[in-house]
PDB file of C-alpha atoms in Angstrom:
ATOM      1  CA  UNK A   1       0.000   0.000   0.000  1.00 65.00           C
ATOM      2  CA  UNK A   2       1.228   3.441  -0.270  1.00 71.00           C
ATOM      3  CA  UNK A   3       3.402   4.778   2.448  1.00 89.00           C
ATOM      4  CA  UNK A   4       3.393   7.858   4.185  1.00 94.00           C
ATOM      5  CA  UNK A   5       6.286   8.742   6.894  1.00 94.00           C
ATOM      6  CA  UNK A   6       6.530  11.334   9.190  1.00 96.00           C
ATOM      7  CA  UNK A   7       9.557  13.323  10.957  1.00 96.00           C
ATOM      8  CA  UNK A   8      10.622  13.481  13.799  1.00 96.00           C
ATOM      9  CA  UNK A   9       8.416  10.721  15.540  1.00 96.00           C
ATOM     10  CA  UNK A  10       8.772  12.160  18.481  1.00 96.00           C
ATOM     11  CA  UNK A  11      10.323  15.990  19.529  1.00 96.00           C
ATOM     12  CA  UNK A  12      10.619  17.824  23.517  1.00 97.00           C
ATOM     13  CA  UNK A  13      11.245  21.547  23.215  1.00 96.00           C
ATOM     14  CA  UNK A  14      10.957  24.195  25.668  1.00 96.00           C
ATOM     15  CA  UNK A  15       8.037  26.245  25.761  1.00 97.00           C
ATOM     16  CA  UNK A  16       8.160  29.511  23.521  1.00 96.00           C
ATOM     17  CA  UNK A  17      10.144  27.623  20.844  1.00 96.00           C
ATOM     18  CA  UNK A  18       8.842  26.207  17.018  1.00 97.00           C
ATOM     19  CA  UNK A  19       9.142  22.709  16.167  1.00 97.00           C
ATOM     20  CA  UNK A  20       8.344  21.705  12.762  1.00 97.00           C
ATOM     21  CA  UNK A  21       6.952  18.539  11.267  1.00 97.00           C
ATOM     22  CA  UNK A  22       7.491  17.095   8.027  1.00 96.00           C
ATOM     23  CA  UNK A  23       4.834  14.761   6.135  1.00 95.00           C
ATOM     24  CA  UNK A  24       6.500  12.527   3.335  1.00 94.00           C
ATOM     25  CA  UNK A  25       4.068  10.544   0.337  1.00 92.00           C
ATOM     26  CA  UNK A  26       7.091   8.576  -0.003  1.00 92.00           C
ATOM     27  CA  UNK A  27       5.690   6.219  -3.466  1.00 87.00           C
ATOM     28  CA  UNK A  28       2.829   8.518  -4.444  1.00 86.00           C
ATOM     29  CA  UNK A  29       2.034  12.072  -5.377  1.00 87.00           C
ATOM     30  CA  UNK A  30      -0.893  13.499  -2.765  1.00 84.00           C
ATOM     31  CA  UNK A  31      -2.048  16.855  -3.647  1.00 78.00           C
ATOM     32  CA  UNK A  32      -4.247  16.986  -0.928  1.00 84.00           C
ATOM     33  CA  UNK A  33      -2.264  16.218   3.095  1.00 89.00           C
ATOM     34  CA  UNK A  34      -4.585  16.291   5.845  1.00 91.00           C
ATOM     35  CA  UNK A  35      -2.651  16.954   9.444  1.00 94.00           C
ATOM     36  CA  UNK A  36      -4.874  15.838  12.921  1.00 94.00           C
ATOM     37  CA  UNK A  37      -4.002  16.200  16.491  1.00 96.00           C
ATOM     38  CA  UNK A  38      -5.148  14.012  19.191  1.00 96.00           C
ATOM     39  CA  UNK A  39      -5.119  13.653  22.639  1.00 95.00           C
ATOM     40  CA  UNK A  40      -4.198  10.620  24.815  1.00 91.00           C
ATOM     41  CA  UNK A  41      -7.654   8.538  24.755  1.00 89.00           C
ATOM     42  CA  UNK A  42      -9.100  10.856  22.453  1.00 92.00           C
ATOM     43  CA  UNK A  43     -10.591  10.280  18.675  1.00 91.00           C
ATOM     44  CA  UNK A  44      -8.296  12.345  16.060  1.00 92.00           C
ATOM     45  CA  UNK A  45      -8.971  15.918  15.448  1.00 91.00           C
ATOM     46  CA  UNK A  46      -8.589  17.477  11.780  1.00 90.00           C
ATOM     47  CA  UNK A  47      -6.572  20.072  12.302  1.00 93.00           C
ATOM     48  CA  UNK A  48      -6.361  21.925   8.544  1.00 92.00           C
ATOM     49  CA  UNK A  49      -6.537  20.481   4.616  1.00 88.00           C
ATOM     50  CA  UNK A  50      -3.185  21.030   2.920  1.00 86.00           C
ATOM     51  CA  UNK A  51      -3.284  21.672  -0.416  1.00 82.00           C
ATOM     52  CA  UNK A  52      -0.245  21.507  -2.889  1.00 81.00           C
ATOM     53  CA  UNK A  53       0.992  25.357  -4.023  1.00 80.00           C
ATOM     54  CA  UNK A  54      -2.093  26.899  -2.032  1.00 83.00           C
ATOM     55  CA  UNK A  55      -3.075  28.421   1.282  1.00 86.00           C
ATOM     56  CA  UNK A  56      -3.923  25.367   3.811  1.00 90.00           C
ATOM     57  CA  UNK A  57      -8.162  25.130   5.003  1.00 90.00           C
ATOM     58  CA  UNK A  58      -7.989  25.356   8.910  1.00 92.00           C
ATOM     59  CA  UNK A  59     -10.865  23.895  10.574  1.00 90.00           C
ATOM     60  CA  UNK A  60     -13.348  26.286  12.944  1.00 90.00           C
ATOM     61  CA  UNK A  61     -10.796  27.040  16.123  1.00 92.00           C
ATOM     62  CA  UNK A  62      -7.155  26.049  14.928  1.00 94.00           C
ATOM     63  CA  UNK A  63      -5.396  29.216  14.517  1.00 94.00           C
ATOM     64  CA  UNK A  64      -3.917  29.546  11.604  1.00 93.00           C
ATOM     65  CA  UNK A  65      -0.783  31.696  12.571  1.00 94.00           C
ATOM     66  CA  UNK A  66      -0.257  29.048  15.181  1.00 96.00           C
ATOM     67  CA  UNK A  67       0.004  26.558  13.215  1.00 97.00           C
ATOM     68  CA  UNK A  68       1.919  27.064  10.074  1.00 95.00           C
ATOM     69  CA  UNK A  69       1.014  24.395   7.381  1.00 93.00           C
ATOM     70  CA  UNK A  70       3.284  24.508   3.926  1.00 90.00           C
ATOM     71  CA  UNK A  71       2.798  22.040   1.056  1.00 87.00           C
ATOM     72  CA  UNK A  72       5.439  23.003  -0.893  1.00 81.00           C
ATOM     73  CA  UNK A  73       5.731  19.999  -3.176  1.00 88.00           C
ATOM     74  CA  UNK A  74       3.343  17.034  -4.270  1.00 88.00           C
ATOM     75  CA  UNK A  75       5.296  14.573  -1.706  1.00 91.00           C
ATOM     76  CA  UNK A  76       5.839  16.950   1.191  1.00 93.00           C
ATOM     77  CA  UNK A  77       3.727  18.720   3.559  1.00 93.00           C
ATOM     78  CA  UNK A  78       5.010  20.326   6.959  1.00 95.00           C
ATOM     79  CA  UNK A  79       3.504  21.758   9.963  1.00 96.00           C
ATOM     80  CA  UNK A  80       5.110  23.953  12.124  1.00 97.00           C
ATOM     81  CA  UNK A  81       4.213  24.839  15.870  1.00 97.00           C
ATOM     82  CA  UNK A  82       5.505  28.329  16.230  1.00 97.00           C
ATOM     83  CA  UNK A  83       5.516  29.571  19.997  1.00 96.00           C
ATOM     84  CA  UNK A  84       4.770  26.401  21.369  1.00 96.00           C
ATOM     85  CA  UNK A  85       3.370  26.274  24.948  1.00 96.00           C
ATOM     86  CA  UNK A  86       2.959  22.816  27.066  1.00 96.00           C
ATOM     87  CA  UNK A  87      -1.359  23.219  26.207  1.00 96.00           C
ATOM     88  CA  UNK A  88       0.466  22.309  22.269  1.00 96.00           C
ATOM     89  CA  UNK A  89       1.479  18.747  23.741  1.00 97.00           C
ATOM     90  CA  UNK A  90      -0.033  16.405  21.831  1.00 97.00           C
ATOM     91  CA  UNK A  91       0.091  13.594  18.906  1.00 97.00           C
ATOM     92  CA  UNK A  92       0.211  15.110  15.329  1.00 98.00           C
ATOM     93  CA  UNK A  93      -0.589  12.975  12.820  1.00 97.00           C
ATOM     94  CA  UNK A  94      -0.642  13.634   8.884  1.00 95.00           C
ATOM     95  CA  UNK A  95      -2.487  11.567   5.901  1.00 92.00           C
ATOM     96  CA  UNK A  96      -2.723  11.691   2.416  1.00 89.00           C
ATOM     97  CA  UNK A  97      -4.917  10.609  -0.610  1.00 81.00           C
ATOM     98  CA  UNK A  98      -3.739   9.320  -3.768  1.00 75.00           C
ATOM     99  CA  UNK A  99      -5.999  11.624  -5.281  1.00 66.00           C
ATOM    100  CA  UNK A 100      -9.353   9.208  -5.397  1.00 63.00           C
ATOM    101  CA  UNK A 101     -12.593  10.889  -4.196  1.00 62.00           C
ATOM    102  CA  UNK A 102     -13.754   6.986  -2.135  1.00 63.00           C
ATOM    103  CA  UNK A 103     -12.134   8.054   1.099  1.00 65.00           C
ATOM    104  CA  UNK A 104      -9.193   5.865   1.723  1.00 77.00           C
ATOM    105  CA  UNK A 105      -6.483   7.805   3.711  1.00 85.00           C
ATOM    106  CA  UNK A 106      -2.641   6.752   3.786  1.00 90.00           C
ATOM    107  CA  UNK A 107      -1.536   7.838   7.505  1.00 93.00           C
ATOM    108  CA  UNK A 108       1.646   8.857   8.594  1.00 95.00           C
ATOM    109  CA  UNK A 109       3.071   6.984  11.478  1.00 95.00           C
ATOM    110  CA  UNK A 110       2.642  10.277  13.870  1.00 96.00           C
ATOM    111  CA  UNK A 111       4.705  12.492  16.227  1.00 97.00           C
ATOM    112  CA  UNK A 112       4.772  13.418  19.381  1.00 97.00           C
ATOM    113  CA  UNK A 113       5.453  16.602  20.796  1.00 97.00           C
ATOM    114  CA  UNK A 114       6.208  17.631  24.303  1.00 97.00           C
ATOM    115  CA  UNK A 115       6.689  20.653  25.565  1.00 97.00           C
ATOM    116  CA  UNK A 116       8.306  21.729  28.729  1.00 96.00           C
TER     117      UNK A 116
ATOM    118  CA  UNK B   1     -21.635  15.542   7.984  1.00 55.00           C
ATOM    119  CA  UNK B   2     -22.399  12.048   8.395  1.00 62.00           C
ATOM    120  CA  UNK B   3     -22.158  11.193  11.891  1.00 82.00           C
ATOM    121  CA  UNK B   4     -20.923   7.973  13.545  1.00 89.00           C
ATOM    122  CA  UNK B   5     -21.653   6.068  16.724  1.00 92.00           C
ATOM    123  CA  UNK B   6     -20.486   3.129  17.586  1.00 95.00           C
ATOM    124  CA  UNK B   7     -20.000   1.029  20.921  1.00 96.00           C
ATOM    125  CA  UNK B   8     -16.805   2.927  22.865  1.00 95.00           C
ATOM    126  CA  UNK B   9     -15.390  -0.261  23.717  1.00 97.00           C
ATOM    127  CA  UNK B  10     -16.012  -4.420  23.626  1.00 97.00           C
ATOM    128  CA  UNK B  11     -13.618  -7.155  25.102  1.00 97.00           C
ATOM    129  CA  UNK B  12     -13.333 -10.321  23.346  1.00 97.00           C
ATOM    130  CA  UNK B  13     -11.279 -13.686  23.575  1.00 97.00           C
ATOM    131  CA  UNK B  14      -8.453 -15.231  21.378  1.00 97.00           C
ATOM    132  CA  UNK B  15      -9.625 -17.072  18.383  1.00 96.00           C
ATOM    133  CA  UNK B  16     -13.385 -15.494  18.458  1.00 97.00           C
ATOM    134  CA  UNK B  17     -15.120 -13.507  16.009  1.00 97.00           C
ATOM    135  CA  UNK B  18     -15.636  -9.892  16.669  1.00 98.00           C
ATOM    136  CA  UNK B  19     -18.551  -7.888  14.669  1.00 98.00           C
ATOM    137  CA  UNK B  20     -17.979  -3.931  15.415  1.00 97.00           C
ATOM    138  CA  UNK B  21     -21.395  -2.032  14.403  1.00 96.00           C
ATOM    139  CA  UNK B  22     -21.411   1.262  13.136  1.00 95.00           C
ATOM    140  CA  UNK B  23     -23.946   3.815  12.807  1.00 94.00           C
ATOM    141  CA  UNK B  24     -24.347   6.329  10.391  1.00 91.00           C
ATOM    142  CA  UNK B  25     -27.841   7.669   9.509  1.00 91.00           C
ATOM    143  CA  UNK B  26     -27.593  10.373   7.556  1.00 87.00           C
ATOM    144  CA  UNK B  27     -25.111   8.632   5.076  1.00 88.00           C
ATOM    145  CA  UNK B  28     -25.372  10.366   1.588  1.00 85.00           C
ATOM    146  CA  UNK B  29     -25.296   8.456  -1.576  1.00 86.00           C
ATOM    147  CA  UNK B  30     -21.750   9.699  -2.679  1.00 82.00           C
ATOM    148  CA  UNK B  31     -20.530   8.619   0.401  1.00 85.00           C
ATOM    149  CA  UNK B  32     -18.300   5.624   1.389  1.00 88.00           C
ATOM    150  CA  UNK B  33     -17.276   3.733   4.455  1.00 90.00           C
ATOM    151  CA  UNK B  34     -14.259   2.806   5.529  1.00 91.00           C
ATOM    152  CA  UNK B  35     -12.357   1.376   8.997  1.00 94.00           C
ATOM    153  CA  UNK B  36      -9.566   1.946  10.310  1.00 95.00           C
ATOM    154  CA  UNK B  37      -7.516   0.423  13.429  1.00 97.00           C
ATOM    155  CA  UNK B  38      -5.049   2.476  15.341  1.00 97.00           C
ATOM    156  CA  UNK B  39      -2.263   1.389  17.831  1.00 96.00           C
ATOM    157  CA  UNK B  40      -0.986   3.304  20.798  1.00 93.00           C
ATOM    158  CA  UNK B  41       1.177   6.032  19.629  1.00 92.00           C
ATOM    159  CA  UNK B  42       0.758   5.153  16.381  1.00 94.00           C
ATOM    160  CA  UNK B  43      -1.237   6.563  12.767  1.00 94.00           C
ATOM    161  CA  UNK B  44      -4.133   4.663  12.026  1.00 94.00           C
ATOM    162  CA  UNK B  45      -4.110   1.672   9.330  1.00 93.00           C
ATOM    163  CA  UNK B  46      -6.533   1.213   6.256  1.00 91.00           C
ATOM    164  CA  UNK B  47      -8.682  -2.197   7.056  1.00 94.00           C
ATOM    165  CA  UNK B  48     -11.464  -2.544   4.601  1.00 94.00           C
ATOM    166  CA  UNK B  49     -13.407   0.056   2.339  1.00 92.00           C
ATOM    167  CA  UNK B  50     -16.768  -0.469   0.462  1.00 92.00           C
ATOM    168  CA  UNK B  51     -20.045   1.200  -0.653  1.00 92.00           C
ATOM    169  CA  UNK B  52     -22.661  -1.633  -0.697  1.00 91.00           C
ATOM    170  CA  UNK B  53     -22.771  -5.134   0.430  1.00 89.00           C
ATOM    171  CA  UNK B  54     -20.079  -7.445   1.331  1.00 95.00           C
ATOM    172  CA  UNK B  55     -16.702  -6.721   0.767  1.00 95.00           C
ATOM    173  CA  UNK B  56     -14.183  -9.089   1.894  1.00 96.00           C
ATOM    174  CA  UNK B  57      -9.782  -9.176   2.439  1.00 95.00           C
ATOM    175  CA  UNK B  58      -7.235 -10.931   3.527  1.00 94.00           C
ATOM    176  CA  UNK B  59      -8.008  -9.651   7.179  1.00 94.00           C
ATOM    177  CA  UNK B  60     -11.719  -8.746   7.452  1.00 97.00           C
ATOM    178  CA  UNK B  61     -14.834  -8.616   6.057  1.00 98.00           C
ATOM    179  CA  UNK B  62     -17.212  -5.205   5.997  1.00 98.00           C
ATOM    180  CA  UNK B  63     -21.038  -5.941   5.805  1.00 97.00           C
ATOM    181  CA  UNK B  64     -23.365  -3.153   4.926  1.00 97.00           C
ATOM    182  CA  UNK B  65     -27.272  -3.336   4.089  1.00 96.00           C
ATOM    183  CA  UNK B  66     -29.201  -2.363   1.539  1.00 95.00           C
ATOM    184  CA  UNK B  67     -30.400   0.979   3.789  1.00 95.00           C
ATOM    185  CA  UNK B  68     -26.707   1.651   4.462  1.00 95.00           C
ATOM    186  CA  UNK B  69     -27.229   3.105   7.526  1.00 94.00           C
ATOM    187  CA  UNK B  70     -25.178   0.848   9.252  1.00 95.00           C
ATOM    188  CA  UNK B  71     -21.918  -1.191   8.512  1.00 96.00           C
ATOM    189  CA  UNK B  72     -20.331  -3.629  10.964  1.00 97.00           C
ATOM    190  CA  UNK B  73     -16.752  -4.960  10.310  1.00 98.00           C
ATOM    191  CA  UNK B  74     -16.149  -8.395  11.268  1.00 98.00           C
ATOM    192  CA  UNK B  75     -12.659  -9.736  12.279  1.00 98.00           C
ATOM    193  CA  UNK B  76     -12.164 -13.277  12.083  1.00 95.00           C
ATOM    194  CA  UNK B  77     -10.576 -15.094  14.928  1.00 94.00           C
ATOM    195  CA  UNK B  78      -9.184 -12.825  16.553  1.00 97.00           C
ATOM    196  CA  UNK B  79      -5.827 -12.812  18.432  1.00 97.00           C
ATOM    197  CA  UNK B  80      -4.257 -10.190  20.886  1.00 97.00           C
ATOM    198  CA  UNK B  81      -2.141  -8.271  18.599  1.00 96.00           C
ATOM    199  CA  UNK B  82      -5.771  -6.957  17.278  1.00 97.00           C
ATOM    200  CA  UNK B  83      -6.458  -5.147  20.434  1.00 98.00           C
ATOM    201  CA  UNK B  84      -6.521  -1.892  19.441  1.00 98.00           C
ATOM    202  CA  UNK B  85      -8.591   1.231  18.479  1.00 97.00           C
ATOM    203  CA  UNK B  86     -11.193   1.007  15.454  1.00 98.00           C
ATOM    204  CA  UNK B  87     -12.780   3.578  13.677  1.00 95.00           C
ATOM    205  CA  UNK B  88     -15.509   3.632  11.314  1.00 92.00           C
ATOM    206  CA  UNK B  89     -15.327   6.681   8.715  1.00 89.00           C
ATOM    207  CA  UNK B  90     -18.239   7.698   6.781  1.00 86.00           C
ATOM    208  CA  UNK B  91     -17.266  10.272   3.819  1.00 79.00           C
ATOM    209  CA  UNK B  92     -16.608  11.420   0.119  1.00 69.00           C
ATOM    210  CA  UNK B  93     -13.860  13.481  -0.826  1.00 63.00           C
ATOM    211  CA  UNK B  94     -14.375  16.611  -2.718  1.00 58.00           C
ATOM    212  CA  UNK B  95     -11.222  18.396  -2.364  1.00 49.00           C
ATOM    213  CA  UNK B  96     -12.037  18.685   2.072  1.00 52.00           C
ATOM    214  CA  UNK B  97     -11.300  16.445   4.577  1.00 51.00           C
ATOM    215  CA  UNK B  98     -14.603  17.975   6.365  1.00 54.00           C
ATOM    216  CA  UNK B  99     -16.340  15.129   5.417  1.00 58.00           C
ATOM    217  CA  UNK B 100     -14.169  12.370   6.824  1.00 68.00           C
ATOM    218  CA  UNK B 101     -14.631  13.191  10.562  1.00 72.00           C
ATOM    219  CA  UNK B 102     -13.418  10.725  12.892  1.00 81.00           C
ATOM    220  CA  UNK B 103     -15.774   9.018  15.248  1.00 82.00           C
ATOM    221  CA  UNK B 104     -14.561   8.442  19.245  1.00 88.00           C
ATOM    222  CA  UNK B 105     -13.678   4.585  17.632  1.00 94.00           C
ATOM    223  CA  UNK B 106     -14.419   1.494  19.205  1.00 97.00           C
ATOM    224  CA  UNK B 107     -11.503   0.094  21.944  1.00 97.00           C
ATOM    225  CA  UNK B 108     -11.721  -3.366  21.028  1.00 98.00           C
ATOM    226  CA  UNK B 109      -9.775  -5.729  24.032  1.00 98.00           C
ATOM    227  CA  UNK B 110      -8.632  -9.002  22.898  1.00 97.00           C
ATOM    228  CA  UNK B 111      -8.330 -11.257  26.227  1.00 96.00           C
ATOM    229  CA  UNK B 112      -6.136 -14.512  26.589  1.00 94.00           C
TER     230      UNK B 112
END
């Protein structure tokens, strides 16, 4: 199946700093990245729709300036936490479609980020 | 949206079958369904996918009625590396991920 793979799996930073996270399509071209959060016993959150060469969708309550989303290329897509505060602690997790309309996301394998 | 519910956990033993029901009423006709299973700590993994009736793989099977209001995925014989999180997904895409909204997912215990 196709593989998606994301860096670093895991990241501790102090609080005020940005940590950025890269999402990798690593045998397919997604022009459409999809980046979730989730808390520890908690059901995934979307977090924004990243689109290749345009302005990431946020969903109602992510801010934006918060949390940067580029998709520079068809294979990579990165979030950055700018600022981060412990409240940011969570699992991100990033998925992709190979572009059919049925639904079937390719997930990357997640990272977590703690911050102190 | 089409919203899911399903049961927020179920134990079950070694070597049993496990049906997980999911509800989704207000299903549209463009839309799919599809499960997923997620470890601790880790993304969740594609398990089965289908529109109408049965559709069957290597590791489960995904029944859904003519109404398609409902789906349940069945695992067969189960062992205790399946313990984990599964999620039913009800959605189309259409250039948004809005429409593929994670449920809370079904803990599913698999018990010696």
């Amino acid at each position: 199946g196709a593989v998606v793979s994301q860096h670093p799996s895991w990241v501790i930073c102090k609080s005020g700093t940005s940590v950025k996270i890269e999402c990798r399509s690593l045998d397919f071209q997604a022009t459409t990245m999809f980046w979730y959060r989730q808390f520890p016993k908690q059901s995934l959150m979307l977090m924004a729709t990243s689109n290749e060469g345009s302005k990431a969708t946020y969903e109602q309550g992510v801010e934006k300036d918060k949390f940067l989303i580029n998709h520079a290329s068809l294979t990579l897509s990165t979030l950055t936490v700018t600022s981060a505060h412990p409240e940011d602690s969570s699992f991100y997790i990033c998925s992709a479609t190979r572009g059919q309309n049925t639904g079937e996301l390719f997930f990357g394998e997640g990272s977590r980020l703690t911050v102190l | 949206l089409a919203k899911t519910t399903q049961p927020i956990s179920m134990d079950s033993y070694e070597g049993q079958e496990v049906n997980i029901t999911c509800s989704h009423n207000n299903i549209a006709t463009n839309d799919y369904i599809t499960w997923y299973q997620q470890f601790p700590s880790q993304g969740p993994r594609f398990i089965i996918q289908g529109y109408k009736t049965k559709v069957t793989n290597e590791v489960a099977s995904l029944f859904i009625p003519a109404d398609r209001k409902s789906s349940t995925l069945s695992l067969p014989r189960v062992s205790l590396s399946d313990t984990a999180v599964y999620y039913c997904l009800v959605g189309f895409l259409s250039g948004s991920a809005r429409q593929l909204t994670f449920g809370s997912g079904t803990q599913l215990t698999v018990l010696p």
